[in-house]
Every structure is written in C-alpha cells, then in structure tokens.
Coordinates of C-alpha atoms in Angstrom, one line a residue:
X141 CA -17.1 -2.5 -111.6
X142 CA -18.2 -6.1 -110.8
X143 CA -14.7 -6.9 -109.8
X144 CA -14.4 -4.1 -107.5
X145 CA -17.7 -4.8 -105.8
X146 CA -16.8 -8.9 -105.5
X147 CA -13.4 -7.6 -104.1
X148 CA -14.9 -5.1 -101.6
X149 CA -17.3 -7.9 -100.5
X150 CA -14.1 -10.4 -100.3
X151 CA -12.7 -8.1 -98.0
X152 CA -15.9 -7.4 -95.7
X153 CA -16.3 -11.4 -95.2
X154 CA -13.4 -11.5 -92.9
X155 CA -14.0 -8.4 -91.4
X156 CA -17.5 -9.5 -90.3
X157 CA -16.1 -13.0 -89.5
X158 CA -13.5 -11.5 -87.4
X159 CA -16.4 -9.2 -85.6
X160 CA -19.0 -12.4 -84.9
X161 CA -15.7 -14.2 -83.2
X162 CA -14.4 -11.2 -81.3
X163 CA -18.4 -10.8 -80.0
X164 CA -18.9 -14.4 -79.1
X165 CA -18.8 -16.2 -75.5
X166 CA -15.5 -17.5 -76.1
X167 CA -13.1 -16.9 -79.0
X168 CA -8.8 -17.6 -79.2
X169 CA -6.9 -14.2 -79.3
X170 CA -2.8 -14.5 -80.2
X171 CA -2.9 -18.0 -81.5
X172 CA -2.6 -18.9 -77.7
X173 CA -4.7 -17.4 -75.4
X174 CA -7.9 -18.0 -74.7
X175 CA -10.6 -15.0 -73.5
X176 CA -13.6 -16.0 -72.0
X177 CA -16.6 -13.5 -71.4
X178 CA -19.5 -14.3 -69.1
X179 CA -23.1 -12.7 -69.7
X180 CA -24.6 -11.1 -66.1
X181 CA -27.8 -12.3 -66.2
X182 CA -30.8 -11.5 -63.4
X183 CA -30.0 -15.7 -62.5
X184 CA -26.5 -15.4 -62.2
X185 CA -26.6 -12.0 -60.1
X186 CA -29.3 -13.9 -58.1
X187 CA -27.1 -16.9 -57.3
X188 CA -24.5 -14.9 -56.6
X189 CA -26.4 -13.1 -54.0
X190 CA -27.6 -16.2 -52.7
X191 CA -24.0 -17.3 -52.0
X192 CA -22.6 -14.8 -50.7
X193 CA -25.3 -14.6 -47.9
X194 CA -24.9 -18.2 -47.4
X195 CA -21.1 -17.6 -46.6
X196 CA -21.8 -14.5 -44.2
X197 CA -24.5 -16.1 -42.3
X198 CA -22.3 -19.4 -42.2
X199 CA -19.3 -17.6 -40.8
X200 CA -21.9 -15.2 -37.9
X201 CA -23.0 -18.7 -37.0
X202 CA -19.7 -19.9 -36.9
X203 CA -18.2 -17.6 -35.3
X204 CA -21.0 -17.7 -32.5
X205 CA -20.5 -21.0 -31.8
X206 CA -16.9 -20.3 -31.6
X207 CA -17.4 -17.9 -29.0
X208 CA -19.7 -19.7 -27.1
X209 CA -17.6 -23.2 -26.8
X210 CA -14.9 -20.8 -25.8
X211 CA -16.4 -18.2 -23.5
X212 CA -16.4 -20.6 -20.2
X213 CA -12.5 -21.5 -21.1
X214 CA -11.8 -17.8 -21.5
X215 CA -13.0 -16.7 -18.5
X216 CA -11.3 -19.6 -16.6
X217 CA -7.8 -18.6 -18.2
X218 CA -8.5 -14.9 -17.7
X219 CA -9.2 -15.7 -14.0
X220 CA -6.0 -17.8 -13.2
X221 CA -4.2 -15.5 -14.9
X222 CA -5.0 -12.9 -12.2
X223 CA -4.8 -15.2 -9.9
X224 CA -1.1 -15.5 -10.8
X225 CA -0.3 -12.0 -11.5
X226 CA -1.8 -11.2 -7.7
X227 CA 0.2 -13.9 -6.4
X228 CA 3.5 -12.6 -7.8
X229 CA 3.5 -9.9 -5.1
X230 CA 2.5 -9.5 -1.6
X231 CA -1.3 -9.4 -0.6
X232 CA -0.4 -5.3 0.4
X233 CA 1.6 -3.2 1.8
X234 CA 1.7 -1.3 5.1
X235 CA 2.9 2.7 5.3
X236 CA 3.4 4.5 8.2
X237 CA 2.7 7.9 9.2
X238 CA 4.9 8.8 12.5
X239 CA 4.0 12.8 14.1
X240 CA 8.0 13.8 13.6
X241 CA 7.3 17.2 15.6
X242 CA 9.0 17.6 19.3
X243 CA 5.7 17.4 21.3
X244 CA 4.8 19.8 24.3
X245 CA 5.9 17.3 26.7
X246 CA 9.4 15.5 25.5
X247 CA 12.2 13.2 26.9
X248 CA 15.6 13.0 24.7
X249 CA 18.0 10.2 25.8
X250 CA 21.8 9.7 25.6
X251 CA 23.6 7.1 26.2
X252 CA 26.3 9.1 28.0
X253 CA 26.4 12.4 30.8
X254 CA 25.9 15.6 29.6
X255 CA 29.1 17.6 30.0
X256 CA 29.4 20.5 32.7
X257 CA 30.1 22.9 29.2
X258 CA 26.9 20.9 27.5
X259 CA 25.1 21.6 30.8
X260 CA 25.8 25.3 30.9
X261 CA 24.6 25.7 26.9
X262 CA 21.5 23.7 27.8
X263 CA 20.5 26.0 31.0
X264 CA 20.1 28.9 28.1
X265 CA 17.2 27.1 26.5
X266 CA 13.8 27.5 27.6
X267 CA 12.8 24.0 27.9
X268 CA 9.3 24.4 27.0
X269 CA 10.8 25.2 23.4
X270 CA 10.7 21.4 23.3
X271 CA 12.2 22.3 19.3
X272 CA 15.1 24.4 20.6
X273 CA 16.3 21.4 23.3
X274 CA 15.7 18.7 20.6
X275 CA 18.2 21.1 18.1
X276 CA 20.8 21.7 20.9
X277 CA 20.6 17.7 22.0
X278 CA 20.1 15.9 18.9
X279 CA 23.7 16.7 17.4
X280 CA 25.4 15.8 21.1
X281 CA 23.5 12.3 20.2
X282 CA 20.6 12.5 21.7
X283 CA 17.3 10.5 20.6
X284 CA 14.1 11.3 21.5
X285 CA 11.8 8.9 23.4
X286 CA 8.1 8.5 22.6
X287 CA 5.9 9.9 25.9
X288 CA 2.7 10.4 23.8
X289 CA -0.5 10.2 26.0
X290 CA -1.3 6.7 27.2
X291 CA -4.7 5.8 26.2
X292 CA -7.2 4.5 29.1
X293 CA -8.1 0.9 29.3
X294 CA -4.0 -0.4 28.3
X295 CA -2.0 -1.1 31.2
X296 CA 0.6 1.8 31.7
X297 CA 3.9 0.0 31.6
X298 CA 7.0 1.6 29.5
X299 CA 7.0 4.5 27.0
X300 CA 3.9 4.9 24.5
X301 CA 3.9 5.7 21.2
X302 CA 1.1 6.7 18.5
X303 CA 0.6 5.9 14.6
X304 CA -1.2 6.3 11.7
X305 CA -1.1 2.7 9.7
X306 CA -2.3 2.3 6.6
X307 CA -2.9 -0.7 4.6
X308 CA -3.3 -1.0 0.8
X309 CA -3.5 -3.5 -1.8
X310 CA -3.0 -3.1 -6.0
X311 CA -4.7 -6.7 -6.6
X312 CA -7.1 -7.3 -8.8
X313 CA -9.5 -9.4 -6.6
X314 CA -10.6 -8.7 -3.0
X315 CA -8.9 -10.0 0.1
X316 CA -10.0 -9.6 3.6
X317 CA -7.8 -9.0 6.6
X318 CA -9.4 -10.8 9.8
X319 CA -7.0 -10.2 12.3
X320 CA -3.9 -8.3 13.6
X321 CA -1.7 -9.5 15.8
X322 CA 1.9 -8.6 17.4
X323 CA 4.7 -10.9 16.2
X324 CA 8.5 -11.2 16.7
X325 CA 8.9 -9.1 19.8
X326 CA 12.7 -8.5 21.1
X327 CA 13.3 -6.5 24.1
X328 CA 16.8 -5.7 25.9
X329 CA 17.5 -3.3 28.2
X330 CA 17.5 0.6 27.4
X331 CA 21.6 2.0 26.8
X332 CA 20.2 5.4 28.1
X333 CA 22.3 6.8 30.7
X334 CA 20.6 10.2 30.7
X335 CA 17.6 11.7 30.5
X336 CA 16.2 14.9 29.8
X337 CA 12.6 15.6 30.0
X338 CA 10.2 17.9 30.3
X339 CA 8.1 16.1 32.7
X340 CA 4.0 15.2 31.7
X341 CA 1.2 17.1 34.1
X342 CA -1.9 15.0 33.5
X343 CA -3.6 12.2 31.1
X344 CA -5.4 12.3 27.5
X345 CA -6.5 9.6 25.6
X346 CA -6.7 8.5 22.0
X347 CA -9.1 7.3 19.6
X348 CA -8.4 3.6 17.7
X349 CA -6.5 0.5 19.0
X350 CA -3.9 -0.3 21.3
X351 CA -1.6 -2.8 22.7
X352 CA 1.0 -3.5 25.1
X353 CA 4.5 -5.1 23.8
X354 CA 4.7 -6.8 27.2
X355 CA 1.8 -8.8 26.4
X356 CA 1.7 -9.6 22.7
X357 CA -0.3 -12.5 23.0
X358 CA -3.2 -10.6 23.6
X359 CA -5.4 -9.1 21.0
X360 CA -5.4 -5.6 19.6
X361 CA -8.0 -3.7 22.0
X362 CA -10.0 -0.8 20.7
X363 CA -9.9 2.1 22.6
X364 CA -11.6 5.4 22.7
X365 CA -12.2 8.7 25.0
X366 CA -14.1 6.5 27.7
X367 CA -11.8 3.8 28.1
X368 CA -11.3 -0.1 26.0
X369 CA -14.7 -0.3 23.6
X370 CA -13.7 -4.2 23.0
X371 CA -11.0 -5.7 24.0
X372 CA -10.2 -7.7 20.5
X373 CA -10.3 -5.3 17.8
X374 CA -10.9 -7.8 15.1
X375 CA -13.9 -9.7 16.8
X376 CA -16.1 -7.1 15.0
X377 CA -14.2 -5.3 12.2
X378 CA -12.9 -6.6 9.1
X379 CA -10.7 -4.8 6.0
X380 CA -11.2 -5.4 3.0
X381 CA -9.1 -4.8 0.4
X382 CA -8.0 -4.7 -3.4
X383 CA -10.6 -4.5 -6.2
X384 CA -10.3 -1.1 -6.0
X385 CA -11.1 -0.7 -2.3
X386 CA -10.2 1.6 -0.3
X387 CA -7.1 1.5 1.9
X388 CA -7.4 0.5 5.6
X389 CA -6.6 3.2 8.1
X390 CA -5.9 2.8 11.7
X391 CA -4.7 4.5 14.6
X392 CA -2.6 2.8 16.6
X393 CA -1.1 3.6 20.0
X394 CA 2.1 0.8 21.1
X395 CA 3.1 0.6 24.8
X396 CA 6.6 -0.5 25.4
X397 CA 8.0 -2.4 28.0
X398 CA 9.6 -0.8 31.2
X399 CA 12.9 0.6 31.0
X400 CA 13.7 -1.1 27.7
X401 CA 14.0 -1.0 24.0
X402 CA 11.6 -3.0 22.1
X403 CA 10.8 -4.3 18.3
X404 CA 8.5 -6.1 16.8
X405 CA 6.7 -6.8 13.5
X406 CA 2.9 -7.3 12.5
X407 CA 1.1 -10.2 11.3
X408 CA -1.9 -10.4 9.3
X409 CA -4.2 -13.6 9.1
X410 CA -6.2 -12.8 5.5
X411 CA -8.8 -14.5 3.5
X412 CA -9.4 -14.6 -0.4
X413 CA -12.2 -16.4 -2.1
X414 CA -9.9 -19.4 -2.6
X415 CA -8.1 -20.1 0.8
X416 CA -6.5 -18.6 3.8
X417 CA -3.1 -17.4 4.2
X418 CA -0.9 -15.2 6.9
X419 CA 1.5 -12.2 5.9
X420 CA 4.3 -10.3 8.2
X421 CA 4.9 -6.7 7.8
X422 CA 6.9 -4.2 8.8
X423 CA 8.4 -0.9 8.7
X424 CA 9.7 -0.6 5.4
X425 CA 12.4 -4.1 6.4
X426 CA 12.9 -2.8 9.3
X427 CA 11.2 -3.7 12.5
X428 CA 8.7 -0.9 14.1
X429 CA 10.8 0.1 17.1
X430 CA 10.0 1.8 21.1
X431 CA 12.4 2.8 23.5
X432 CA 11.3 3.0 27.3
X433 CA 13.3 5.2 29.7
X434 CA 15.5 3.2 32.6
X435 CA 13.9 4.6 36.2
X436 CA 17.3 5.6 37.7
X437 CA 19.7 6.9 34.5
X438 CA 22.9 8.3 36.0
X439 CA 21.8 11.9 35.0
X440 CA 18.2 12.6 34.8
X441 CA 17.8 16.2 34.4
X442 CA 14.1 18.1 34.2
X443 CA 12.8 21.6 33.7
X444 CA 10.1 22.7 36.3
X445 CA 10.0 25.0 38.9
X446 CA 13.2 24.3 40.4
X447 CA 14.5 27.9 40.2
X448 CA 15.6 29.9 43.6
X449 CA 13.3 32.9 44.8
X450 CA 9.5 33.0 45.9
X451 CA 7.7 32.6 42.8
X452 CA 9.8 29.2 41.8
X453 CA 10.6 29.8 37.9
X454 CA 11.2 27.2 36.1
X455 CA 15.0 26.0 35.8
X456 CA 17.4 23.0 35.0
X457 CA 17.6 20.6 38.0
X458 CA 19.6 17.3 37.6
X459 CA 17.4 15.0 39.7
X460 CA 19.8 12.2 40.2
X461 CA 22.3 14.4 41.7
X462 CA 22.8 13.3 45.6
X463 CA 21.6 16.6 47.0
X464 CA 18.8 17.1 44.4
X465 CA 15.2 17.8 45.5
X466 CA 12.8 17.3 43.0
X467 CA 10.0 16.3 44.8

C-alpha cells in the first residue's frame, strides 16, 4: 500500500508541474517554441483605449491640415484645367434655321431661257401655287431667290433674306458676346439669265436686326414694326453664354447687293473673365450666301393679270419680250 500511494504521488508531481507551467505567463512548448500569454487588465484595456484615440484624432487632424494646405492648390488646378478643356474647342457654335417653304410671293432664277416646250408646261401652272412652279422649275435648274419683306429703316438695295440664328456654347465658364459684325463679304455679278416671279404688292416688316451687305462696315441695326429702334444692335445688348445659359437667339434679316450674288461670314468680338478674343463663324464651313436678281435678265417672265378679255385673269407674260406690255 505505501508503495502504491508514494508511486501515485510520483506520478501527480509532474502532472501538477506540467499544469503550473502550461498556466504561467510564459512557458516553452516543443522544446522550441515559445508561447507567450498576456493578462487583460482594466490598465491595459485603458491604455489601449488611450492609444487608439490618440491615432484617430492624430490622423482627423492630419488629414485636416492636409486638406486645408491643399484646398487653395486644388481649386487653382481644377480651374485651369477647365480653362483648358474650354479652350480645346471653339467659344460656340452658330445654327441656322432658314424658312425652306416657297413663300406667297417667289422669284426662281436660271441661268439659261426657258424653252418654248418649258414655256408651254409652265403656262399650266397656276402661279400663285408658288409650290407647283418651284416643282416644275427646280428640276429644269432653277434656284429660288430670297424676296422676303424688306424691313423699314435698312436701305432697300438687292434681294433680302430672313433667319433665325442661334448661338450656343457647352463651356464650362461664361463668355459674353459684345458685338456682331459682317466679315469677308464677296460679291460678283448674278449668272441669272431668267427670271420668273410672282411679283410683290406691298411692304411688311420684321422684328430683330438687320443689315445691308453693301455696307458691312456698319453695325447690325435693330429693327422692329415702326422702323430702326437703334442703329447698333450691340450698343445695348449683350449674350451671354455657357455655364449653363441659355442659347442666344436672333432674328436676322440680310440685304444683298443689287443684281448680284453675295457671301459673307460673321464675326464675333467676346469676353471671358480672363481676356478678350474674336471668333468667325459661318454656315456650317460654308459661307451664308444671297443672290440678287439682275434688272434686265434676257427672259423675265411674271404672272399677273396679263390675260386677254375684260376682267384681265391672270396669265404668263414674258416682260422682256420686245412687244411686251407689262406696265
């Protein structure tokens, strides 16, 4: 019995040992490694707390400063960026809007004679169908002329034409368009060698502003029902432009130069907040374009009351014809 209990307690001792090393702070497991274990205490969770705020409120305040040293450099960079971006392209763009319809009152030109077999198919058209006569002449090579009304206050001179322009801008930042003026005008004389027309009877007028491609130099006059409002447009109105803002409309009404054939372009004078610059515009690359009649074409032929019997119905007459009595 004794030397079972002494061998039973031989046995516990290094079980016990084995159990204080295994439970202590730092003990040697495999003959190699050593495990270390660490006690949480309410101090250690404390300081651990303590840094961890340190390092977040050291980073906010970091990262603060950061953005404030940088904010001014930022903005600066982010600015000439746009600046370059806007400078890639032009300053804006120009469209058109032209009335395509035959009007009531229409002259087609051709730069040759109707034939006597063009002539007869052309007496079977009413010409107040100014649609028909513009279908019937338009494949023989005809082109019509502009004859819209010519606004009071612009001196009458050659043909006159009427446009919607618009002006729009995709930039970032605002520019502001001062002034309009007429640039690289070109004239030679019309190649129309006849006319046909369905002759005007009175005057209108139109709203928005005007000029006459005889006189380019002068500025674009406003014009309205009663006459020229100012005679430079842009001494009172601005456009402004890009940012957003919207597009520039205006009505504009060209008179061309007597009996000939006319082109010109547009140019702008504009402002941004850093300098002053000028653009030319026109149609699309091509220049705008206006085509006076010639006073004496070889054939000038006109629908009016030319017809034969006591009521005078309108008819065809050929006004440049030696025995021709138009009136």
């Amino acid at each position: 019995m004794q030397g079972a209990a002494v061998q039973a307690r031989d046995i516990a001792g290094p079980v016990q040992q084995a159990e204080y090393i295994r439970n202590s702070p730092t003990y040697t497991a495999g003959g190699n490694m050593t495990v270390h274990t660490l006690r949480l205490t309410p101090k250690r969770v404390a300081l651990v707390a303590v840094i961890v705020v340190a390092v977040l409120v050291a980073y906010m305040l970091g990262d603060n400063w950061y953005r404030i040293q940088t904010a001014v450099p930022n903005a600066e960079a982010q600015q000439n960026a746009t600046k370059v971006v806007d400078s890639q392209g032009p300053p804006f763009t120009a469209q058109y809007l032209f009335d395509t319809k035959v009007p009531n009152l229409w002259t087609v030109a051709l730069d040759r004679k109707l034939t006597p077999e063009e002539l007869t198919g052309l007496e079977k058209i009413d010409g107040t169908d100014g649609q028909a006569v513009w279908n019937y002449l338009r494949p023989l090579g005809g082109r019509l002329i502009n004859r819209a009304y010519h606004p009071p206050g612009l001196e009458e001179d050659g043909s006159v034409e009427t446009f919607r322009l618009s002006l729009l801008s995709d930039r970032s930042t605002t520019l502001t368009i001062e002034n309009i003026s007429v640039s690289h005008v070109k004239c030679t004389p019309s190649t129309a060698v006849s006319l046909i027309e369905y002759p005007p009877h009175g005057n209108a007028s139109v709203d928005g502003i005007g000029f006459n491609l005889r006189t380019p130099d002068k500025p674009l006059s406003q014009v309205n029902e009663n006459g020229v409002v100012d005679h430079d447009y842009f001494a009172k109105h601005k456009i402004d432009l890009g940012a957003g803002a919207t597009p520039g409309a205006l009505l504009v009404t060209a008179v061309g130069e007597h009996g000939q054939s006319c082109s010109w372009d547009f140019t702008a004078d504009y402002a941004t907040a850093d300098d002053q610059s000028t653009f030319t515009f026109d149609n699309h690359g091509k220049p705008l374009t206006l085509e006076s009649a010639p006073d004496r074409p070889l054939q000038h032929i006109l629908f009016g009351p030319f017809g034969r019997g006591p009521n005078n119905p309108m008819a065809w007459q050929d006004c440049a014809a030696p025995d021709a009595s138009c009136g």
